Amino acid sequence: MKKSDRHYAVTILGEVLHEGAYANIALRKTLAGTDASSQSRAFITELVNETLRNLILIDGIIEEFSTMPASEIKPIIKNILRISVCQIRFMERVPERAAVNEAVVLAKGYNFIHLTGFVNGILRNIAREPNRPKIAPKDLALRFSYPPWLVNSLVKWLGSKDAIAFCEKSHKPASGISILVSHADECVKSIEAEGVEVVPLPTENMFTLRKAGDITQLAAFRDGHFIVIDPGALAAVNALNAQPGQTIMDLCAAPGGKSFATAFAMRNTGRILAFDIHKHKIDLIRMTQKRLRLSIVEPQINDALKFNPTLENIADAVLLDAPCSGLGTIRKHPEIKYTRHPEDIAILARKQQQMISNASRYVKPGGTLIYCTCTVAREENADIIENFLSNHANFTLESAEQILPCENSDGFFIAKLLRA
């Protein structure tokens, strides 16, 4: 029997919520083994991400209308209810009747025939009363489906006004795929000729592709005319101010976007050491390097947590995009809201402190160190810089910026440090 789009959505949701998978990876892995049409893939992707985006609110709705305690609802049935409530409340183009009927079919397909009445009843009641539950305007945790600890932390890190802005902006999905092109006119014409909408961004040679589908099938992609990179990440690259002929080090380079953007800026002249700890990620960088034909990028395995004496004082500039909690990327990865915890941030901060200390020793006298993350957690950003400067008198802070998420950019923190 052919599996339905909603069946795949339930499967993927289970992998994310119960097995800790990343939604984008679970989607790609599951859909790769199907003959689903592009329309079905788009629907499944939207359904999974929209459910994750509103998960806490959806669970609250289910709990209010359920005759059974939420803790007693079987995981498969709960996930069927979740994607169904998502369709009823957050996906207007899906008819309510279709969402309810398909949920009943799914329950039968998973051999829960005895629960079809429960599923049918709860969803019909939810569809009949679209204004419940009542949500107070100030209840950020429920409105935007954020765990209370994270809402409280956002207020502490950003202040009330920016915390609200963060939640509102992060709740909206990315409007498209951000790219940096090497030959703007030629690249844009090629992409538009294949029916993709290309929208210019404020940063030179940056564009957003809308309704692009599988971008790897575009001729401009295959010919190496563009890379995918977030505007926030490119801002960190621009802070390097890399010049042709310099030696640049990208300590946590995978998947390689910042290294390649730096190579564009250096006109493929000089040397870029692109490091990562995982071989499969280094192989990915090499594959992209071949597509882009950028000879100055040198992918190598290297652990940013361990000081490498052979690299001391060799770089004109070092870029450390440190592994972080990723809270600035929630608009693309809504599952982060539920998989991150306060103790994770503390663990990451200790690693980041070690990494920036090691990175500083690779910078030549007079050189530049860029520390950046895609998070807004103060413990991973301002506190790291403050602690570093108190222990490294030979560095001064030139600038520090916290970029909040917006329609076209993730949240990013960028600090530029100069070695005396």
Tab-separated table of C-alpha atoms in Angstrom:
chain	number	residue	atom	x	y	z
A	1	MET	CA	0.000	0.000	0.000
A	2	LYS	CA	1.370	3.399	-1.016
A	3	LYS	CA	2.212	5.617	1.948
A	4	SER	CA	0.517	9.007	2.108
A	5	ASP	CA	2.181	12.404	2.528
A	6	ARG	CA	0.819	12.588	6.060
A	7	HIS	CA	2.252	9.165	6.894
A	8	TYR	CA	5.722	10.443	5.978
A	9	ALA	CA	5.117	13.554	8.086
A	10	VAL	CA	4.232	11.434	11.132
A	11	THR	CA	7.352	9.294	10.586
A	12	ILE	CA	9.644	12.315	10.325
A	13	LEU	CA	8.055	14.046	13.316
A	14	GLY	CA	8.663	10.920	15.381
A	15	GLU	CA	12.344	10.849	14.398
A	16	VAL	CA	12.765	14.487	15.386
A	17	LEU	CA	10.851	14.436	18.680
A	18	HIS	CA	11.652	10.945	19.926
A	19	GLU	CA	15.043	10.188	18.377
A	20	GLY	CA	16.641	13.647	18.382
A	21	ALA	CA	17.037	13.907	14.599
A	22	TYR	CA	17.404	17.274	12.874
A	23	ALA	CA	14.241	18.002	10.904
A	24	ASN	CA	15.997	18.972	7.654
A	25	ILE	CA	18.153	15.824	7.737
A	26	ALA	CA	15.209	13.553	8.600
A	27	LEU	CA	13.177	15.115	5.785
A	28	ARG	CA	15.974	14.688	3.257
A	29	LYS	CA	16.711	11.110	4.347
A	30	THR	CA	13.069	9.967	4.340
A	31	LEU	CA	12.052	11.673	1.101
A	32	ALA	CA	15.162	10.451	-0.740
A	33	GLY	CA	13.778	6.928	-0.573
A	34	THR	CA	10.396	7.817	-2.086
A	35	ASP	CA	8.976	8.715	-5.482
A	36	ALA	CA	7.065	11.644	-3.983
A	37	SER	CA	6.349	14.492	-6.382
A	38	SER	CA	7.809	17.949	-5.840
A	39	GLN	CA	4.349	19.092	-4.693
A	40	SER	CA	4.178	16.286	-2.103
A	41	ARG	CA	7.698	17.022	-0.881
A	42	ALA	CA	6.818	20.672	-0.401
A	43	PHE	CA	3.643	19.752	1.510
A	44	ILE	CA	5.421	17.249	3.775
A	45	THR	CA	8.216	19.726	4.496
A	46	GLU	CA	5.771	22.518	5.328
A	47	LEU	CA	3.641	20.221	7.492
A	48	VAL	CA	6.603	18.959	9.541
A	49	ASN	CA	8.140	22.393	10.024
A	50	GLU	CA	4.847	24.140	10.777
A	51	THR	CA	3.992	21.473	13.352
A	52	LEU	CA	7.387	21.925	15.015
A	53	ARG	CA	7.063	25.692	14.843
A	54	ASN	CA	3.809	25.568	16.834
A	55	LEU	CA	4.322	22.377	18.839
A	56	ILE	CA	3.743	23.683	22.380
A	57	LEU	CA	0.565	25.500	21.326
A	58	ILE	CA	-0.636	22.437	19.399
A	59	ASP	CA	-0.054	20.218	22.433
A	60	GLY	CA	-1.966	22.717	24.559
A	61	ILE	CA	-4.911	22.565	22.144
A	62	ILE	CA	-4.887	18.760	22.166
A	63	GLU	CA	-4.779	18.692	25.965
A	64	GLU	CA	-7.721	21.096	26.262
A	65	PHE	CA	-9.968	19.066	23.972
A	66	SER	CA	-8.805	15.552	24.854
A	67	THR	CA	-10.867	13.234	27.032
A	68	MET	CA	-7.660	11.339	27.769
A	69	PRO	CA	-4.682	12.736	29.717
A	70	ALA	CA	-1.946	13.762	27.274
A	71	SER	CA	0.560	11.517	29.051
A	72	GLU	CA	-1.602	8.492	28.198
A	73	ILE	CA	-1.945	9.215	24.468
A	74	LYS	CA	0.209	6.821	22.465
A	75	PRO	CA	3.141	8.588	20.699
A	76	ILE	CA	1.960	7.648	17.186
A	77	ILE	CA	-1.570	8.852	17.899
A	78	LYS	CA	-0.244	12.042	19.460
A	79	ASN	CA	1.837	12.775	16.356
A	80	ILE	CA	-1.160	12.066	14.108
A	81	LEU	CA	-3.158	14.549	16.200
A	82	ARG	CA	-0.306	17.072	16.079
A	83	ILE	CA	-0.025	17.190	12.290
A	84	SER	CA	-3.823	17.244	12.019
A	85	VAL	CA	-4.237	20.159	14.432
A	86	CYS	CA	-1.488	21.930	12.504
A	87	GLN	CA	-3.481	21.561	9.281
A	88	ILE	CA	-6.725	22.701	10.922
A	89	ARG	CA	-5.273	25.717	12.747
A	90	PHE	CA	-2.212	26.827	10.757
A	91	MET	CA	-2.559	25.656	7.132
A	92	GLU	CA	-5.606	27.424	5.725
A	93	ARG	CA	-5.475	25.808	2.302
A	94	VAL	CA	-6.030	22.333	3.801
A	95	PRO	CA	-9.788	21.605	4.185
A	96	GLU	CA	-10.664	20.711	7.775
A	97	ARG	CA	-12.641	17.682	6.647
A	98	ALA	CA	-9.612	16.338	4.773
A	99	ALA	CA	-7.368	16.781	7.808
A	100	VAL	CA	-9.823	14.906	10.054
A	101	ASN	CA	-10.524	12.096	7.598
A	102	GLU	CA	-6.859	11.532	6.817
A	103	ALA	CA	-6.089	11.352	10.543
A	104	VAL	CA	-8.636	8.555	10.949
A	105	VAL	CA	-7.157	6.715	7.969
A	106	LEU	CA	-3.675	7.065	9.489
A	107	ALA	CA	-4.816	5.708	12.848
A	108	LYS	CA	-6.290	2.669	11.064
A	109	GLY	CA	-3.100	2.261	9.047
A	110	TYR	CA	-1.078	2.076	12.258
A	111	ASN	CA	-3.498	-0.586	13.592
A	112	PHE	CA	-5.140	1.702	16.149
A	113	ILE	CA	-8.662	1.034	14.890
A	114	HIS	CA	-9.999	1.184	18.448
A	115	LEU	CA	-8.768	4.801	18.723
A	116	THR	CA	-10.289	6.119	15.499
A	117	GLY	CA	-13.354	7.410	17.358
A	118	PHE	CA	-11.122	9.276	19.804
A	119	VAL	CA	-9.092	10.814	16.955
A	120	ASN	CA	-12.193	11.759	14.975
A	121	GLY	CA	-13.979	13.263	17.982
A	122	ILE	CA	-11.137	15.402	19.281
A	123	LEU	CA	-10.289	16.816	15.844
A	124	ARG	CA	-13.902	17.623	14.973
A	125	ASN	CA	-14.302	19.483	18.266
A	126	ILE	CA	-11.088	21.439	17.609
A	127	ALA	CA	-12.302	22.347	14.117
A	128	ARG	CA	-15.643	23.546	15.534
A	129	GLU	CA	-14.047	25.871	18.103
A	130	PRO	CA	-11.212	27.720	16.330
A	131	ASN	CA	-10.827	30.403	19.010
A	132	ARG	CA	-9.847	28.099	21.868
A	133	PRO	CA	-7.671	28.208	23.820
A	134	LYS	CA	-7.531	31.914	24.644
A	135	ILE	CA	-3.954	33.211	24.540
A	136	ALA	CA	-2.874	36.310	26.422
A	137	PRO	CA	-0.883	38.730	24.203
A	138	LYS	CA	2.066	38.650	26.620
A	139	ASP	CA	2.227	34.852	26.718
A	140	LEU	CA	5.235	34.424	24.420
A	141	ALA	CA	5.785	30.810	25.471
A	142	LEU	CA	2.363	29.726	24.194
A	143	ARG	CA	1.966	32.142	21.271
A	144	PHE	CA	5.260	31.154	19.685
A	145	SER	CA	5.721	27.704	21.252
A	146	TYR	CA	8.855	28.474	23.281
A	147	PRO	CA	9.783	26.582	26.464
A	148	PRO	CA	9.444	28.953	29.454
A	149	TRP	CA	13.169	28.723	30.283
A	150	LEU	CA	14.015	29.966	26.802
A	151	VAL	CA	11.561	32.869	26.935
A	152	ASN	CA	13.000	33.934	30.295
A	153	SER	CA	16.540	33.647	28.932
A	154	LEU	CA	15.710	35.688	25.827
A	155	VAL	CA	14.362	38.493	28.010
A	156	LYS	CA	17.535	38.348	30.111
A	157	TRP	CA	19.834	38.357	27.082
A	158	LEU	CA	18.004	40.834	24.842
A	159	GLY	CA	15.548	42.808	26.971
A	160	SER	CA	11.758	42.524	26.650
A	161	LYS	CA	11.378	44.466	23.386
A	162	ASP	CA	14.033	42.566	21.434
A	163	ALA	CA	12.950	39.259	22.980
A	164	ILE	CA	9.465	39.783	21.547
A	165	ALA	CA	10.967	40.775	18.179
A	166	PHE	CA	13.171	37.673	18.273
A	167	CYS	CA	10.178	35.382	18.868
A	168	GLU	CA	8.079	37.062	16.179
A	169	LYS	CA	10.814	36.998	13.530
A	170	SER	CA	11.987	33.482	14.359
A	171	HIS	CA	8.407	32.195	14.165
A	172	LYS	CA	8.199	33.048	10.469
A	173	PRO	CA	9.863	30.613	8.064
A	174	ALA	CA	12.697	31.795	5.848
A	175	SER	CA	11.352	33.505	2.733
A	176	GLY	CA	13.762	31.623	0.479
A	177	ILE	CA	17.331	30.434	0.053
A	178	SER	CA	20.064	33.067	0.390
A	179	ILE	CA	22.927	32.856	-2.099
A	180	LEU	CA	26.149	34.713	-2.890
A	181	VAL	CA	26.999	34.836	-6.591
A	182	SER	CA	30.344	35.225	-8.303
A	183	HIS	CA	29.063	36.807	-11.557
A	184	ALA	CA	25.794	38.521	-10.720
A	185	ASP	CA	24.239	39.345	-14.117
A	186	GLU	CA	25.123	36.044	-15.753
A	187	CYS	CA	24.067	33.982	-12.725
A	188	VAL	CA	20.753	35.757	-12.139
A	189	LYS	CA	19.729	35.473	-15.800
A	190	SER	CA	20.540	31.769	-15.794
A	191	ILE	CA	18.494	31.084	-12.647
A	192	GLU	CA	15.515	33.173	-13.768
A	193	ALA	CA	15.535	31.346	-17.123
A	194	GLU	CA	14.748	28.162	-15.168
A	195	GLY	CA	11.642	29.728	-13.609
A	196	VAL	CA	13.030	30.637	-10.173
A	197	GLU	CA	12.252	34.009	-8.610
A	198	VAL	CA	15.474	35.884	-7.741
A	199	VAL	CA	15.171	38.748	-5.233
A	200	PRO	CA	18.178	41.029	-4.556
A	201	LEU	CA	19.312	41.534	-0.942
A	202	PRO	CA	20.935	44.696	0.449
A	203	THR	CA	24.393	43.067	0.479
A	204	GLU	CA	26.202	43.222	-2.859
A	205	ASN	CA	25.954	40.031	-4.954
A	206	MET	CA	23.493	38.441	-2.508
A	207	PHE	CA	20.058	37.238	-3.553
A	208	THR	CA	17.145	35.180	-2.241
A	209	LEU	CA	15.804	32.337	-4.366
A	210	ARG	CA	12.079	31.754	-3.879
A	211	LYS	CA	10.272	28.529	-4.746
A	212	ALA	CA	13.552	27.170	-6.033
A	213	GLY	CA	12.938	23.481	-5.377
A	214	ASP	CA	16.118	21.420	-5.590
A	215	ILE	CA	18.757	24.072	-6.264
A	216	THR	CA	21.381	21.429	-7.114
A	217	GLN	CA	19.498	20.938	-10.395
A	218	LEU	CA	20.068	24.551	-11.475
A	219	ALA	CA	22.681	25.057	-14.201
A	220	ALA	CA	24.157	28.009	-12.280
A	221	PHE	CA	24.697	25.730	-9.278
A	222	ARG	CA	26.339	22.973	-11.305
A	223	ASP	CA	28.572	25.532	-13.023
A	224	GLY	CA	29.774	26.880	-9.675
A	225	HIS	CA	28.315	30.381	-10.027
A	226	PHE	CA	26.902	30.658	-6.507
A	227	ILE	CA	27.073	29.349	-2.953
A	228	VAL	CA	24.361	29.119	-0.319
A	229	ILE	CA	25.185	31.329	2.666
A	230	ASP	CA	23.159	33.256	5.225
A	231	PRO	CA	23.601	37.060	5.265
A	232	GLY	CA	24.614	36.847	8.945
A	233	ALA	CA	27.384	34.392	8.103
A	234	LEU	CA	28.524	36.626	5.240
A	235	ALA	CA	28.709	39.573	7.657
A	236	ALA	CA	31.289	37.571	9.642
A	237	VAL	CA	33.258	36.965	6.440
A	238	ASN	CA	33.157	40.665	5.572
A	239	ALA	CA	34.494	41.505	9.044
A	240	LEU	CA	37.637	39.540	8.142
A	241	ASN	CA	38.415	42.062	5.397
A	242	ALA	CA	40.475	39.328	3.721
A	243	GLN	CA	42.790	40.539	0.972
A	244	PRO	CA	44.287	38.698	-2.026
A	245	GLY	CA	47.540	36.983	-1.095
A	246	GLN	CA	46.804	36.654	2.630
A	247	THR	CA	46.706	33.473	4.719
A	248	ILE	CA	43.278	33.003	6.285
A	249	MET	CA	42.197	30.290	8.709
A	250	ASP	CA	38.596	29.070	9.052
A	251	LEU	CA	38.695	26.924	12.182
A	252	CYS	CA	35.217	25.352	12.053
A	253	ALA	CA	34.650	25.545	8.330
A	254	ALA	CA	32.051	22.901	7.432
A	255	PRO	CA	30.031	23.004	5.265
A	256	GLY	CA	32.427	25.576	3.797
A	257	GLY	CA	30.279	28.566	2.903
A	258	LYS	CA	32.390	31.128	4.765
A	259	SER	CA	35.637	29.715	3.366
A	260	PHE	CA	34.309	29.964	-0.176
A	261	ALA	CA	32.874	33.453	0.349
A	262	THR	CA	36.324	34.466	1.633
A	263	ALA	CA	37.914	32.951	-1.473
A	264	PHE	CA	35.585	35.049	-3.647
A	265	ALA	CA	36.699	38.178	-1.750
A	266	MET	CA	40.377	37.209	-2.184
A	267	ARG	CA	39.881	36.631	-5.932
A	268	ASN	CA	41.150	33.084	-5.447
A	269	THR	CA	44.611	34.396	-4.599
A	270	GLY	CA	46.333	33.482	-1.332
A	271	ARG	CA	45.648	30.627	1.082
A	272	ILE	CA	42.588	29.582	3.101
A	273	LEU	CA	43.007	26.772	5.630
A	274	ALA	CA	39.518	25.256	6.032
A	275	PHE	CA	39.443	23.031	9.100
A	276	ASP	CA	36.924	20.624	10.544
A	277	ILE	CA	37.096	17.669	12.890
A	278	HIS	CA	35.016	15.267	10.759
A	279	LYS	CA	36.341	13.591	7.609
A	280	HIS	CA	32.933	13.391	5.929
A	281	LYS	CA	32.562	17.162	6.317
A	282	ILE	CA	36.025	17.743	4.882
A	283	ASP	CA	35.012	15.558	1.935
A	284	LEU	CA	31.900	17.720	1.511
A	285	ILE	CA	34.047	20.878	1.423
A	286	ARG	CA	36.319	19.290	-1.189
A	287	MET	CA	33.319	18.375	-3.338
A	288	THR	CA	32.011	21.955	-3.225
A	289	GLN	CA	35.519	23.297	-3.854
A	290	LYS	CA	35.697	21.238	-7.038
A	291	ARG	CA	32.330	22.606	-8.204
A	292	LEU	CA	33.411	26.201	-7.521
A	293	ARG	CA	36.939	25.730	-8.882
A	294	LEU	CA	38.507	27.624	-5.968
A	295	SER	CA	42.104	26.480	-5.655
A	296	ILE	CA	43.118	28.502	-2.571
A	297	VAL	CA	40.835	26.622	-0.160
A	298	GLU	CA	42.729	23.830	1.628
A	299	PRO	CA	40.346	21.498	3.513
A	300	GLN	CA	42.090	19.701	6.393
A	301	ILE	CA	41.118	17.754	9.483
A	302	ASN	CA	41.958	19.735	12.601
A	303	ASP	CA	40.375	19.934	16.063
A	304	ALA	CA	39.697	23.503	17.207
A	305	LEU	CA	39.679	22.287	20.824
A	306	LYS	CA	43.322	21.193	20.596
A	307	PHE	CA	46.116	23.714	20.052
A	308	ASN	CA	48.231	22.873	16.995
A	309	PRO	CA	51.756	24.330	17.464
A	310	THR	CA	52.561	24.025	13.739
A	311	LEU	CA	49.938	26.713	13.047
A	312	GLU	CA	51.120	29.299	15.585
A	313	ASN	CA	51.357	32.870	14.256
A	314	ILE	CA	50.774	31.906	10.606
A	315	ALA	CA	47.416	33.563	9.810
A	316	ASP	CA	46.720	37.139	8.807
A	317	ALA	CA	43.175	36.531	10.030
A	318	VAL	CA	41.366	33.710	11.788
A	319	LEU	CA	37.639	33.065	11.610
A	320	LEU	CA	36.149	31.047	14.466
A	321	ASP	CA	32.479	30.305	13.838
A	322	ALA	CA	32.216	28.331	17.057
A	323	PRO	CA	29.822	25.400	17.512
A	324	CYS	CA	26.919	26.862	19.467
A	325	SER	CA	23.322	26.380	20.578
A	326	GLY	CA	22.099	27.663	17.195
A	327	LEU	CA	19.228	29.661	18.691
A	328	GLY	CA	19.591	32.270	15.974
A	329	THR	CA	18.537	29.695	13.354
A	330	ILE	CA	15.131	28.776	14.823
A	331	ARG	CA	13.279	30.173	11.800
A	332	LYS	CA	14.978	27.441	9.717
A	333	HIS	CA	15.276	24.792	12.442
A	334	PRO	CA	12.239	25.087	14.756
A	335	GLU	CA	13.084	21.824	16.551
A	336	ILE	CA	15.975	23.637	18.276
A	337	LYS	CA	13.422	25.159	20.656
A	338	TYR	CA	12.781	21.734	22.136
A	339	THR	CA	16.207	20.087	21.859
A	340	ARG	CA	18.295	22.787	23.566
A	341	HIS	CA	18.524	23.130	27.349
A	342	PRO	CA	20.324	25.510	29.742
A	343	GLU	CA	22.963	22.893	30.583
A	344	ASP	CA	23.819	22.582	26.864
A	345	ILE	CA	24.710	26.268	26.745
A	346	ALA	CA	27.014	25.938	29.745
A	347	ILE	CA	28.825	22.984	28.144
A	348	LEU	CA	29.177	24.803	24.833
A	349	ALA	CA	30.509	27.941	26.521
A	350	ARG	CA	33.382	25.992	28.074
A	351	LYS	CA	34.331	24.604	24.658
A	352	GLN	CA	34.026	28.017	23.009
A	353	GLN	CA	36.372	29.507	25.603
A	354	GLN	CA	38.991	26.886	24.787
A	355	MET	CA	38.537	27.344	21.049
A	356	ILE	CA	38.959	31.123	21.066
A	357	SER	CA	42.065	30.819	23.223
A	358	ASN	CA	43.583	28.370	20.716
A	359	ALA	CA	42.480	30.484	17.750
A	360	SER	CA	44.198	33.581	19.145
A	361	ARG	CA	47.562	31.828	18.996
A	362	TYR	CA	47.249	31.259	15.250
A	363	VAL	CA	46.912	35.002	14.530
A	364	LYS	CA	50.021	36.913	13.417
A	365	PRO	CA	50.974	40.042	15.375
A	366	GLY	CA	48.851	42.802	13.907
A	367	GLY	CA	46.333	40.267	12.622
A	368	THR	CA	42.572	39.837	13.079
A	369	LEU	CA	40.488	37.317	14.989
A	370	ILE	CA	36.768	37.013	14.233
A	371	TYR	CA	34.648	35.170	16.790
A	372	CYS	CA	31.062	34.486	15.738
A	373	THR	CA	28.092	32.279	16.557
A	374	CYS	CA	24.574	31.803	15.215
A	375	THR	CA	23.022	32.266	18.650
A	376	VAL	CA	21.858	35.048	20.945
A	377	ALA	CA	22.876	33.433	24.229
A	378	ARG	CA	24.994	35.916	26.174
A	379	GLU	CA	26.969	33.079	27.787
A	380	GLU	CA	28.149	32.052	24.298
A	381	ASN	CA	28.764	35.554	23.004
A	382	ALA	CA	29.502	38.653	25.089
A	383	ASP	CA	30.609	36.611	28.111
A	384	ILE	CA	33.085	34.657	25.967
A	385	ILE	CA	34.635	37.865	24.625
A	386	GLU	CA	34.770	39.511	28.036
A	387	ASN	CA	36.502	36.490	29.553
A	388	PHE	CA	38.902	36.203	26.623
A	389	LEU	CA	39.977	39.841	26.792
A	390	SER	CA	40.572	39.622	30.541
A	391	ASN	CA	43.084	36.832	29.887
A	392	HIS	CA	44.660	38.060	26.624
A	393	ALA	CA	46.082	41.541	27.019
A	394	ASN	CA	47.597	41.396	23.514
A	395	PHE	CA	44.108	41.587	21.943
A	396	THR	CA	41.665	44.473	21.781
A	397	LEU	CA	38.021	44.516	20.751
A	398	GLU	CA	37.351	46.582	17.638
A	399	SER	CA	33.638	45.805	17.334
A	400	ALA	CA	30.889	43.480	18.528
A	401	GLU	CA	27.440	43.124	17.003
A	402	GLN	CA	24.392	41.029	17.823
A	403	ILE	CA	22.283	40.535	14.696
A	404	LEU	CA	18.691	39.534	15.415
A	405	PRO	CA	16.823	37.179	13.064
A	406	CYS	CA	14.824	38.815	10.295
A	407	GLU	CA	13.084	37.777	7.091
A	408	ASN	CA	16.321	37.113	5.221
A	409	SER	CA	18.882	36.446	7.958
A	410	ASP	CA	19.532	34.230	10.940
A	411	GLY	CA	20.557	35.672	14.277
A	412	PHE	CA	24.333	36.116	14.510
A	413	PHE	CA	26.897	37.448	16.948
A	414	ILE	CA	30.151	38.820	15.483
A	415	ALA	CA	33.129	40.129	17.440
A	416	LYS	CA	36.233	41.507	15.724
A	417	LEU	CA	39.445	41.356	17.782
A	418	LEU	CA	42.835	42.789	16.853
A	419	ARG	CA	46.178	41.416	17.946
A	420	ALA	CA	48.713	44.044	18.991
